[in-house]
Amino acid sequence: MAIALVLVLIVVGSVLFHVLSPWWWTPIASNWGYIDTTLVITFWITGAVFAAVVLFMAYCVYRFRHKEGQKAHYEPESRKLESWLTVATAIGVAAMLAPGLYVWKQFVTVPDDATEVEVVAQQWQWSFRLPGADGKLGTSNARLVSSDNPLGINPEDPNGQDDVVVEAADLHLPIDKPVKMLLRSIDVLHDFYVPEFRAKMDMVPGMITYFWFTPTRTGTFEVLCAELCGVGHNFMRGVVMVDTDQDYATWLQQQSTFAQLSDPAKVGVLVEPGRSKATVK
Ligand SMILES: [Cu+2]
């Protein structure tokens, strides 16, 4: 009897904890409300199944408790029960998978007007690259990575010259503009995750993975690495700031392009004393 009561209390406690918990999602800052809906559907299904199974256990513990002279009936197979349980389980699993697949399709179907932003992960920092005035990112290769070229951008590719390189600093994005995030790692597995954007994806060395989203709220958001990537994993954090168009333009103006970084003489702040500022591009 005590066990049955404990089981019932576990169900009641779990449901109350879910409803009254102070820990919930951070307020959303992207178009991916679908992700939240998918999670809610999963909570409902798993919650209902959990409650049903545990309450059934409590019922059985009470109903079939030990009584003097009573013997259990042995019934190794029940076709009726098995087919009923198979169908119910199949419907439950499909109901959890279908919304996920539907959202996934949208998550990786990038709208035509999305601008590209590259995220480069390495132990243990985040760097970013924007396509520059031509709207195209130059090609890159991990073999080209050096202290002068931390992202391994191909110096022969004309498309890469005007790429804006944001090395180990904050990324800014304009509000309400769709972006395609191209994810690259130059050492081990990492995972780009911004909880408020409801978006995360693994970054695999040798591959470019991607998803898209539209930031819907200005603010400062933390980038976390969601893949255990070495001893520095816990402090692999970054910042994405969603700006108004004007703030974004101001920030963009202060950034350096790949061409400027490869030729320090062209970067304003690095001009040697006595050298003419006219060489500054
Ligand atoms: Cu990492």
PDB file of C-alpha atoms and ligand atoms in Angstrom:
ATOM      1  CA  MET A   1       0.000   0.000   0.000  1.00  0.00           C
ATOM      2  CA  ALA A   2       2.838   2.371   0.917  1.00  0.00           C
ATOM      3  CA  ILE A   3       4.593   1.690  -2.422  1.00  0.00           C
ATOM      4  CA  ALA A   4       1.396   2.387  -4.369  1.00  0.00           C
ATOM      5  CA  LEU A   5       1.026   5.673  -2.536  1.00  0.00           C
ATOM      6  CA  VAL A   6       4.644   6.626  -3.256  1.00  0.00           C
ATOM      7  CA  LEU A   7       4.105   5.932  -6.967  1.00  0.00           C
ATOM      8  CA  VAL A   8       1.002   8.140  -7.039  1.00  0.00           C
ATOM      9  CA  LEU A   9       2.919  10.903  -5.241  1.00  0.00           C
ATOM     10  CA  ILE A  10       5.749  10.653  -7.808  1.00  0.00           C
ATOM     11  CA  VAL A  11       3.233  11.306 -10.609  1.00  0.00           C
ATOM     12  CA  VAL A  12       1.509  14.181  -8.805  1.00  0.00           C
ATOM     13  CA  GLY A  13       4.881  15.692  -7.806  1.00  0.00           C
ATOM     14  CA  SER A  14       6.281  15.448 -11.342  1.00  0.00           C
ATOM     15  CA  VAL A  15       3.242  17.117 -12.895  1.00  0.00           C
ATOM     16  CA  LEU A  16       3.237  19.891 -10.282  1.00  0.00           C
ATOM     17  CA  PHE A  17       6.981  20.427 -10.737  1.00  0.00           C
ATOM     18  CA  HIS A  18       6.509  20.763 -14.482  1.00  0.00           C
ATOM     19  CA  VAL A  19       3.662  23.260 -14.119  1.00  0.00           C
ATOM     20  CA  LEU A  20       5.082  25.307 -11.234  1.00  0.00           C
ATOM     21  CA  SER A  21       8.813  25.048 -12.016  1.00  0.00           C
ATOM     22  CA  PRO A  22      10.698  28.367 -11.905  1.00  0.00           C
ATOM     23  CA  TRP A  23      13.054  27.026 -14.614  1.00  0.00           C
ATOM     24  CA  TRP A  24      11.649  27.487 -18.045  1.00  0.00           C
ATOM     25  CA  TRP A  25      12.889  28.547 -21.480  1.00  0.00           C
ATOM     26  CA  THR A  26      14.473  31.940 -21.931  1.00  0.00           C
ATOM     27  CA  PRO A  27      12.163  34.321 -23.839  1.00  0.00           C
ATOM     28  CA  ILE A  28      12.452  33.556 -27.539  1.00  0.00           C
ATOM     29  CA  ALA A  29      14.362  35.948 -29.834  1.00  0.00           C
ATOM     30  CA  SER A  30      13.932  34.311 -33.228  1.00  0.00           C
ATOM     31  CA  ASN A  31      11.287  33.059 -35.647  1.00  0.00           C
ATOM     32  CA  TRP A  32      11.565  29.463 -34.326  1.00  0.00           C
ATOM     33  CA  GLY A  33       8.413  29.326 -32.214  1.00  0.00           C
ATOM     34  CA  TYR A  34       7.893  25.965 -33.949  1.00  0.00           C
ATOM     35  CA  ILE A  35      10.725  24.494 -31.869  1.00  0.00           C
ATOM     36  CA  ASP A  36       8.877  25.402 -28.671  1.00  0.00           C
ATOM     37  CA  THR A  37       5.639  23.888 -30.009  1.00  0.00           C
ATOM     38  CA  THR A  38       7.504  20.675 -30.850  1.00  0.00           C
ATOM     39  CA  LEU A  39       8.929  20.512 -27.330  1.00  0.00           C
ATOM     40  CA  VAL A  40       5.501  21.130 -25.798  1.00  0.00           C
ATOM     41  CA  ILE A  41       4.006  18.286 -27.875  1.00  0.00           C
ATOM     42  CA  THR A  42       6.828  15.994 -26.686  1.00  0.00           C
ATOM     43  CA  PHE A  43       6.223  17.048 -23.066  1.00  0.00           C
ATOM     44  CA  TRP A  44       2.506  16.237 -23.394  1.00  0.00           C
ATOM     45  CA  ILE A  45       3.060  12.819 -24.931  1.00  0.00           C
ATOM     46  CA  THR A  46       5.913  11.705 -22.658  1.00  0.00           C
ATOM     47  CA  GLY A  47       4.132  13.230 -19.628  1.00  0.00           C
ATOM     48  CA  ALA A  48       0.864  11.410 -20.361  1.00  0.00           C
ATOM     49  CA  VAL A  49       2.661   8.094 -20.955  1.00  0.00           C
ATOM     50  CA  PHE A  50       4.766   8.531 -17.801  1.00  0.00           C
ATOM     51  CA  ALA A  51       1.669   9.262 -15.690  1.00  0.00           C
ATOM     52  CA  ALA A  52      -0.286   6.363 -17.238  1.00  0.00           C
ATOM     53  CA  VAL A  53       2.509   3.815 -16.745  1.00  0.00           C
ATOM     54  CA  VAL A  54       3.327   4.800 -13.163  1.00  0.00           C
ATOM     55  CA  LEU A  55      -0.349   5.038 -12.131  1.00  0.00           C
ATOM     56  CA  PHE A  56      -0.956   1.622 -13.701  1.00  0.00           C
ATOM     57  CA  MET A  57       1.965   0.277 -11.668  1.00  0.00           C
ATOM     58  CA  ALA A  58       0.469   1.784  -8.493  1.00  0.00           C
ATOM     59  CA  TYR A  59      -2.885   0.172  -9.330  1.00  0.00           C
ATOM     60  CA  CYS A  60      -1.265  -3.241  -9.897  1.00  0.00           C
ATOM     61  CA  VAL A  61       0.792  -3.034  -6.721  1.00  0.00           C
ATOM     62  CA  TYR A  62      -2.385  -2.372  -4.743  1.00  0.00           C
ATOM     63  CA  ARG A  63      -4.855  -4.615  -6.614  1.00  0.00           C
ATOM     64  CA  PHE A  64      -2.610  -7.683  -6.837  1.00  0.00           C
ATOM     65  CA  ARG A  65      -0.964  -7.392  -3.452  1.00  0.00           C
ATOM     66  CA  HIS A  66      -0.067 -10.511  -1.535  1.00  0.00           C
ATOM     67  CA  LYS A  67      -2.949 -12.402   0.031  1.00  0.00           C
ATOM     68  CA  GLU A  68      -2.756 -15.711   1.825  1.00  0.00           C
ATOM     69  CA  GLY A  69      -3.718 -18.607  -0.456  1.00  0.00           C
ATOM     70  CA  GLN A  70      -3.851 -16.496  -3.653  1.00  0.00           C
ATOM     71  CA  LYS A  71      -1.686 -17.643  -6.571  1.00  0.00           C
ATOM     72  CA  ALA A  72      -0.657 -15.652  -9.626  1.00  0.00           C
ATOM     73  CA  HIS A  73      -2.101 -16.729 -12.957  1.00  0.00           C
ATOM     74  CA  TYR A  74       0.560 -17.441 -15.610  1.00  0.00           C
ATOM     75  CA  GLU A  75      -0.238 -15.954 -18.994  1.00  0.00           C
ATOM     76  CA  PRO A  76       2.897 -15.739 -21.180  1.00  0.00           C
ATOM     77  CA  GLU A  77       1.191 -14.281 -24.271  1.00  0.00           C
ATOM     78  CA  SER A  78      -1.760 -12.114 -25.085  1.00  0.00           C
ATOM     79  CA  ARG A  79      -2.163 -11.312 -28.763  1.00  0.00           C
ATOM     80  CA  LYS A  80      -4.877  -8.801 -28.058  1.00  0.00           C
ATOM     81  CA  LEU A  81      -2.821  -6.859 -25.527  1.00  0.00           C
ATOM     82  CA  GLU A  82       0.334  -6.991 -27.658  1.00  0.00           C
ATOM     83  CA  SER A  83      -1.352  -5.662 -30.793  1.00  0.00           C
ATOM     84  CA  TRP A  84      -3.105  -2.945 -28.814  1.00  0.00           C
ATOM     85  CA  LEU A  85       0.175  -1.846 -27.184  1.00  0.00           C
ATOM     86  CA  THR A  86       2.076  -1.971 -30.504  1.00  0.00           C
ATOM     87  CA  VAL A  87      -0.453   0.299 -32.215  1.00  0.00           C
ATOM     88  CA  ALA A  88      -0.571   2.765 -29.296  1.00  0.00           C
ATOM     89  CA  THR A  89       3.237   2.928 -29.068  1.00  0.00           C
ATOM     90  CA  ALA A  90       3.580   3.407 -32.827  1.00  0.00           C
ATOM     91  CA  ILE A  91       1.090   6.304 -32.760  1.00  0.00           C
ATOM     92  CA  GLY A  92       2.885   7.892 -29.794  1.00  0.00           C
ATOM     93  CA  VAL A  93       6.350   7.653 -31.383  1.00  0.00           C
ATOM     94  CA  ALA A  94       5.065   8.947 -34.734  1.00  0.00           C
ATOM     95  CA  ALA A  95       3.344  11.876 -33.001  1.00  0.00           C
ATOM     96  CA  MET A  96       6.671  12.839 -31.416  1.00  0.00           C
ATOM     97  CA  LEU A  97       8.751  12.409 -34.586  1.00  0.00           C
ATOM     98  CA  ALA A  98       6.430  14.003 -37.154  1.00  0.00           C
ATOM     99  CA  PRO A  99       6.484  17.577 -35.774  1.00  0.00           C
ATOM    100  CA  GLY A 100      10.283  17.349 -35.445  1.00  0.00           C
ATOM    101  CA  LEU A 101      10.706  16.346 -39.071  1.00  0.00           C
ATOM    102  CA  TYR A 102       8.323  19.080 -40.181  1.00  0.00           C
ATOM    103  CA  VAL A 103      10.285  21.729 -38.254  1.00  0.00           C
ATOM    104  CA  TRP A 104      13.648  20.313 -39.358  1.00  0.00           C
ATOM    105  CA  LYS A 105      12.629  20.705 -43.018  1.00  0.00           C
ATOM    106  CA  GLN A 106      11.976  24.402 -42.385  1.00  0.00           C
ATOM    107  CA  PHE A 107      15.105  24.805 -40.244  1.00  0.00           C
ATOM    108  CA  VAL A 108      17.359  23.860 -43.166  1.00  0.00           C
ATOM    109  CA  THR A 109      15.289  25.304 -46.040  1.00  0.00           C
ATOM    110  CA  VAL A 110      16.944  28.690 -46.313  1.00  0.00           C
ATOM    111  CA  PRO A 111      14.935  31.588 -47.792  1.00  0.00           C
ATOM    112  CA  ASP A 112      16.475  33.280 -50.854  1.00  0.00           C
ATOM    113  CA  ASP A 113      16.909  36.643 -49.143  1.00  0.00           C
ATOM    114  CA  ALA A 114      19.000  35.270 -46.263  1.00  0.00           C
ATOM    115  CA  THR A 115      22.513  36.694 -45.931  1.00  0.00           C
ATOM    116  CA  GLU A 116      25.325  34.340 -45.067  1.00  0.00           C
ATOM    117  CA  VAL A 117      27.270  34.455 -41.831  1.00  0.00           C
ATOM    118  CA  GLU A 118      30.058  32.025 -41.158  1.00  0.00           C
ATOM    119  CA  VAL A 119      30.756  30.810 -37.644  1.00  0.00           C
ATOM    120  CA  VAL A 120      34.166  29.278 -37.039  1.00  0.00           C
ATOM    121  CA  ALA A 121      34.696  27.243 -33.889  1.00  0.00           C
ATOM    122  CA  GLN A 122      38.023  26.243 -32.454  1.00  0.00           C
ATOM    123  CA  GLN A 123      39.255  25.195 -29.036  1.00  0.00           C
ATOM    124  CA  TRP A 124      37.952  27.331 -27.323  1.00  0.00           C
ATOM    125  CA  GLN A 125      36.655  30.407 -29.027  1.00  0.00           C
ATOM    126  CA  TRP A 126      34.180  31.638 -31.610  1.00  0.00           C
ATOM    127  CA  SER A 127      35.059  33.658 -34.704  1.00  0.00           C
ATOM    128  CA  PHE A 128      32.782  34.941 -37.428  1.00  0.00           C
ATOM    129  CA  ARG A 129      32.985  35.997 -41.061  1.00  0.00           C
ATOM    130  CA  LEU A 130      30.587  38.137 -43.073  1.00  0.00           C
ATOM    131  CA  PRO A 131      30.576  38.225 -46.874  1.00  0.00           C
ATOM    132  CA  GLY A 132      31.486  41.900 -47.381  1.00  0.00           C
ATOM    133  CA  ALA A 133      30.215  44.195 -50.145  1.00  0.00           C
ATOM    134  CA  ASP A 134      30.058  41.512 -52.861  1.00  0.00           C
ATOM    135  CA  GLY A 135      27.677  39.390 -50.746  1.00  0.00           C
ATOM    136  CA  LYS A 136      29.867  36.305 -51.315  1.00  0.00           C
ATOM    137  CA  LEU A 137      32.117  34.491 -48.874  1.00  0.00           C
ATOM    138  CA  GLY A 138      35.488  33.465 -50.269  1.00  0.00           C
ATOM    139  CA  THR A 139      36.497  29.811 -50.106  1.00  0.00           C
ATOM    140  CA  SER A 140      38.442  28.556 -47.120  1.00  0.00           C
ATOM    141  CA  ASN A 141      40.532  25.601 -46.098  1.00  0.00           C
ATOM    142  CA  ALA A 142      41.714  24.477 -42.692  1.00  0.00           C
ATOM    143  CA  ARG A 143      45.203  23.909 -44.195  1.00  0.00           C
ATOM    144  CA  LEU A 144      45.529  27.664 -44.743  1.00  0.00           C
ATOM    145  CA  VAL A 145      45.006  28.464 -41.046  1.00  0.00           C
ATOM    146  CA  SER A 146      47.930  30.446 -39.620  1.00  0.00           C
ATOM    147  CA  SER A 147      48.418  33.237 -37.103  1.00  0.00           C
ATOM    148  CA  ASP A 148      47.901  35.790 -39.916  1.00  0.00           C
ATOM    149  CA  ASN A 149      44.925  33.892 -41.341  1.00  0.00           C
ATOM    150  CA  PRO A 150      43.126  32.392 -38.345  1.00  0.00           C
ATOM    151  CA  LEU A 151      40.046  31.356 -40.321  1.00  0.00           C
ATOM    152  CA  GLY A 152      41.966  29.735 -43.196  1.00  0.00           C
ATOM    153  CA  ILE A 153      40.503  32.025 -45.877  1.00  0.00           C
ATOM    154  CA  ASN A 154      41.831  31.337 -49.378  1.00  0.00           C
ATOM    155  CA  PRO A 155      43.992  34.399 -50.296  1.00  0.00           C
ATOM    156  CA  GLU A 156      43.731  33.534 -54.031  1.00  0.00           C
ATOM    157  CA  ASP A 157      39.943  33.819 -54.044  1.00  0.00           C
ATOM    158  CA  PRO A 158      38.852  37.366 -54.998  1.00  0.00           C
ATOM    159  CA  ASN A 159      35.488  36.821 -53.245  1.00  0.00           C
ATOM    160  CA  GLY A 160      37.293  36.468 -49.929  1.00  0.00           C
ATOM    161  CA  GLN A 161      39.225  39.742 -49.998  1.00  0.00           C
ATOM    162  CA  ASP A 162      36.342  41.906 -48.759  1.00  0.00           C
ATOM    163  CA  ASP A 163      35.089  39.323 -46.244  1.00  0.00           C
ATOM    164  CA  VAL A 164      34.691  40.853 -42.799  1.00  0.00           C
ATOM    165  CA  VAL A 165      36.650  38.869 -40.222  1.00  0.00           C
ATOM    166  CA  VAL A 166      35.515  39.003 -36.604  1.00  0.00           C
ATOM    167  CA  GLU A 167      38.116  37.010 -34.730  1.00  0.00           C
ATOM    168  CA  ALA A 168      37.233  35.913 -31.192  1.00  0.00           C
ATOM    169  CA  ALA A 169      34.916  38.905 -30.732  1.00  0.00           C
ATOM    170  CA  ASP A 170      31.185  39.619 -30.634  1.00  0.00           C
ATOM    171  CA  LEU A 171      28.997  38.986 -33.659  1.00  0.00           C
ATOM    172  CA  HIS A 172      26.375  41.576 -34.508  1.00  0.00           C
ATOM    173  CA  LEU A 173      23.264  40.859 -36.566  1.00  0.00           C
ATOM    174  CA  PRO A 174      20.599  43.243 -37.842  1.00  0.00           C
ATOM    175  CA  ILE A 175      17.093  42.640 -36.496  1.00  0.00           C
ATOM    176  CA  ASP A 176      14.385  41.098 -38.705  1.00  0.00           C
ATOM    177  CA  LYS A 177      16.789  40.012 -41.477  1.00  0.00           C
ATOM    178  CA  PRO A 178      17.033  36.269 -42.172  1.00  0.00           C
ATOM    179  CA  VAL A 179      20.558  34.870 -41.843  1.00  0.00           C
ATOM    180  CA  LYS A 180      22.023  31.589 -42.989  1.00  0.00           C
ATOM    181  CA  MET A 181      24.543  30.418 -40.426  1.00  0.00           C
ATOM    182  CA  LEU A 182      27.363  28.407 -42.006  1.00  0.00           C
ATOM    183  CA  LEU A 183      29.097  26.403 -39.320  1.00  0.00           C
ATOM    184  CA  ARG A 184      32.706  25.345 -39.557  1.00  0.00           C
ATOM    185  CA  SER A 185      35.121  23.837 -37.045  1.00  0.00           C
ATOM    186  CA  ILE A 186      38.867  23.869 -37.491  1.00  0.00           C
ATOM    187  CA  ASP A 187      39.775  21.301 -34.866  1.00  0.00           C
ATOM    188  CA  VAL A 188      37.255  19.049 -33.082  1.00  0.00           C
ATOM    189  CA  LEU A 189      33.467  18.693 -32.844  1.00  0.00           C
ATOM    190  CA  HIS A 190      31.745  21.788 -31.459  1.00  0.00           C
ATOM    191  CA  ASP A 191      28.094  22.849 -31.412  1.00  0.00           C
ATOM    192  CA  PHE A 192      26.854  26.389 -31.975  1.00  0.00           C
ATOM    193  CA  TYR A 193      23.981  27.092 -29.603  1.00  0.00           C
ATOM    194  CA  VAL A 194      22.119  30.289 -28.760  1.00  0.00           C
ATOM    195  CA  PRO A 195      19.223  29.328 -26.446  1.00  0.00           C
ATOM    196  CA  GLU A 196      17.135  32.440 -27.221  1.00  0.00           C
ATOM    197  CA  PHE A 197      17.313  31.676 -30.962  1.00  0.00           C
ATOM    198  CA  ARG A 198      16.108  28.107 -30.271  1.00  0.00           C
ATOM    199  CA  ALA A 199      18.833  27.056 -32.677  1.00  0.00           C
ATOM    200  CA  LYS A 200      21.801  24.774 -32.366  1.00  0.00           C
ATOM    201  CA  MET A 201      23.807  22.540 -34.628  1.00  0.00           C
ATOM    202  CA  ASP A 202      26.952  20.444 -34.548  1.00  0.00           C
ATOM    203  CA  MET A 203      30.078  21.755 -36.238  1.00  0.00           C
ATOM    204  CA  VAL A 204      32.105  18.987 -37.820  1.00  0.00           C
ATOM    205  CA  PRO A 205      35.722  19.440 -38.973  1.00  0.00           C
ATOM    206  CA  GLY A 206      35.840  19.108 -42.767  1.00  0.00           C
ATOM    207  CA  MET A 207      32.130  19.882 -43.230  1.00  0.00           C
ATOM    208  CA  ILE A 208      30.015  23.019 -43.415  1.00  0.00           C
ATOM    209  CA  THR A 209      26.719  22.545 -41.613  1.00  0.00           C
ATOM    210  CA  TYR A 210      24.029  25.216 -41.694  1.00  0.00           C
ATOM    211  CA  PHE A 211      20.658  26.426 -40.526  1.00  0.00           C
ATOM    212  CA  TRP A 212      18.832  29.723 -40.816  1.00  0.00           C
ATOM    213  CA  PHE A 213      16.867  32.013 -38.565  1.00  0.00           C
ATOM    214  CA  THR A 214      15.560  35.560 -38.284  1.00  0.00           C
ATOM    215  CA  PRO A 215      16.417  37.493 -35.112  1.00  0.00           C
ATOM    216  CA  THR A 216      13.202  39.078 -33.845  1.00  0.00           C
ATOM    217  CA  ARG A 217      14.342  41.022 -30.802  1.00  0.00           C
ATOM    218  CA  THR A 218      17.335  43.298 -30.157  1.00  0.00           C
ATOM    219  CA  GLY A 219      19.618  42.394 -27.278  1.00  0.00           C
ATOM    220  CA  THR A 220      22.754  40.584 -26.228  1.00  0.00           C
ATOM    221  CA  PHE A 221      22.665  36.797 -26.370  1.00  0.00           C
ATOM    222  CA  GLU A 222      25.177  34.233 -25.209  1.00  0.00           C
ATOM    223  CA  VAL A 223      26.660  31.667 -27.560  1.00  0.00           C
ATOM    224  CA  LEU A 224      27.366  28.339 -25.907  1.00  0.00           C
ATOM    225  CA  CYS A 225      29.216  25.323 -27.168  1.00  0.00           C
ATOM    226  CA  ALA A 226      26.847  22.375 -26.768  1.00  0.00           C
ATOM    227  CA  GLU A 227      29.396  19.661 -27.541  1.00  0.00           C
ATOM    228  CA  LEU A 228      31.983  18.514 -25.028  1.00  0.00           C
ATOM    229  CA  CYS A 229      35.094  19.683 -26.910  1.00  0.00           C
ATOM    230  CA  GLY A 230      37.981  19.472 -24.469  1.00  0.00           C
ATOM    231  CA  VAL A 231      39.102  20.889 -21.129  1.00  0.00           C
ATOM    232  CA  GLY A 232      38.132  24.461 -22.087  1.00  0.00           C
ATOM    233  CA  HIS A 233      34.609  23.475 -23.191  1.00  0.00           C
ATOM    234  CA  ASN A 234      32.907  25.232 -20.257  1.00  0.00           C
ATOM    235  CA  PHE A 235      34.376  28.631 -21.070  1.00  0.00           C
ATOM    236  CA  MET A 236      33.823  28.403 -24.828  1.00  0.00           C
ATOM    237  CA  ARG A 237      31.335  31.233 -24.848  1.00  0.00           C
ATOM    238  CA  GLY A 238      30.623  34.038 -27.241  1.00  0.00           C
ATOM    239  CA  VAL A 239      28.218  36.894 -27.735  1.00  0.00           C
ATOM    240  CA  VAL A 240      25.706  37.666 -30.480  1.00  0.00           C
ATOM    241  CA  MET A 241      24.190  41.125 -30.400  1.00  0.00           C
ATOM    242  CA  VAL A 242      21.036  41.799 -32.359  1.00  0.00           C
ATOM    243  CA  ASP A 243      21.048  45.463 -33.398  1.00  0.00           C
ATOM    244  CA  THR A 244      18.792  47.945 -35.072  1.00  0.00           C
ATOM    245  CA  ASP A 245      19.851  48.606 -38.691  1.00  0.00           C
ATOM    246  CA  GLN A 246      21.612  51.805 -37.677  1.00  0.00           C
ATOM    247  CA  ASP A 247      23.629  50.254 -34.829  1.00  0.00           C
ATOM    248  CA  TYR A 248      24.513  47.368 -37.076  1.00  0.00           C
ATOM    249  CA  ALA A 249      25.838  49.677 -39.799  1.00  0.00           C
ATOM    250  CA  THR A 250      27.960  51.535 -37.224  1.00  0.00           C
ATOM    251  CA  TRP A 251      29.437  48.286 -35.940  1.00  0.00           C
ATOM    252  CA  LEU A 252      30.073  46.943 -39.440  1.00  0.00           C
ATOM    253  CA  GLN A 253      32.011  50.059 -40.368  1.00  0.00           C
ATOM    254  CA  GLN A 254      34.473  49.446 -37.552  1.00  0.00           C
ATOM    255  CA  GLN A 255      35.318  45.913 -38.677  1.00  0.00           C
ATOM    256  CA  SER A 256      38.292  44.873 -40.788  1.00  0.00           C
ATOM    257  CA  THR A 257      38.217  42.911 -44.009  1.00  0.00           C
ATOM    258  CA  PHE A 258      40.443  39.956 -44.815  1.00  0.00           C
ATOM    259  CA  ALA A 259      42.469  42.116 -47.243  1.00  0.00           C
ATOM    260  CA  GLN A 260      43.086  44.697 -44.526  1.00  0.00           C
ATOM    261  CA  LEU A 261      44.120  42.060 -42.014  1.00  0.00           C
ATOM    262  CA  SER A 262      46.515  40.334 -44.419  1.00  0.00           C
ATOM    263  CA  ASP A 263      48.225  43.631 -45.153  1.00  0.00           C
ATOM    264  CA  PRO A 264      48.610  45.409 -41.804  1.00  0.00           C
ATOM    265  CA  ALA A 265      49.653  48.640 -43.533  1.00  0.00           C
ATOM    266  CA  LYS A 266      46.048  49.010 -44.698  1.00  0.00           C
ATOM    267  CA  VAL A 267      44.551  48.843 -41.237  1.00  0.00           C
ATOM    268  CA  GLY A 268      44.129  52.310 -39.768  1.00  0.00           C
ATOM    269  CA  VAL A 269      45.105  51.419 -36.208  1.00  0.00           C
ATOM    270  CA  LEU A 270      48.206  49.565 -37.283  1.00  0.00           C
ATOM    271  CA  VAL A 271      49.691  52.335 -39.436  1.00  0.00           C
ATOM    272  CA  GLU A 272      53.288  52.955 -38.387  1.00  0.00           C
ATOM    273  CA  PRO A 273      54.152  56.445 -37.209  1.00  0.00           C
ATOM    274  CA  GLY A 274      55.326  58.659 -40.026  1.00  0.00           C
ATOM    275  CA  ARG A 275      53.504  56.650 -42.653  1.00  0.00           C
ATOM    276  CA  SER A 276      50.926  58.494 -44.703  1.00  0.00           C
ATOM    277  CA  LYS A 277      47.314  57.826 -43.756  1.00  0.00           C
ATOM    278  CA  ALA A 278      46.573  57.985 -47.474  1.00  0.00           C
ATOM    279  CA  THR A 279      47.528  54.321 -47.728  1.00  0.00           C
ATOM    280  CA  VAL A 280      44.678  53.443 -45.414  1.00  0.00           C
ATOM    281  CA  LYS A 281      41.911  51.892 -47.457  1.00  0.00           C
TER     282      LYS A 281
HETATM  283 CU    CU B   1      33.311  23.631 -28.323  1.00  0.00          CU
END
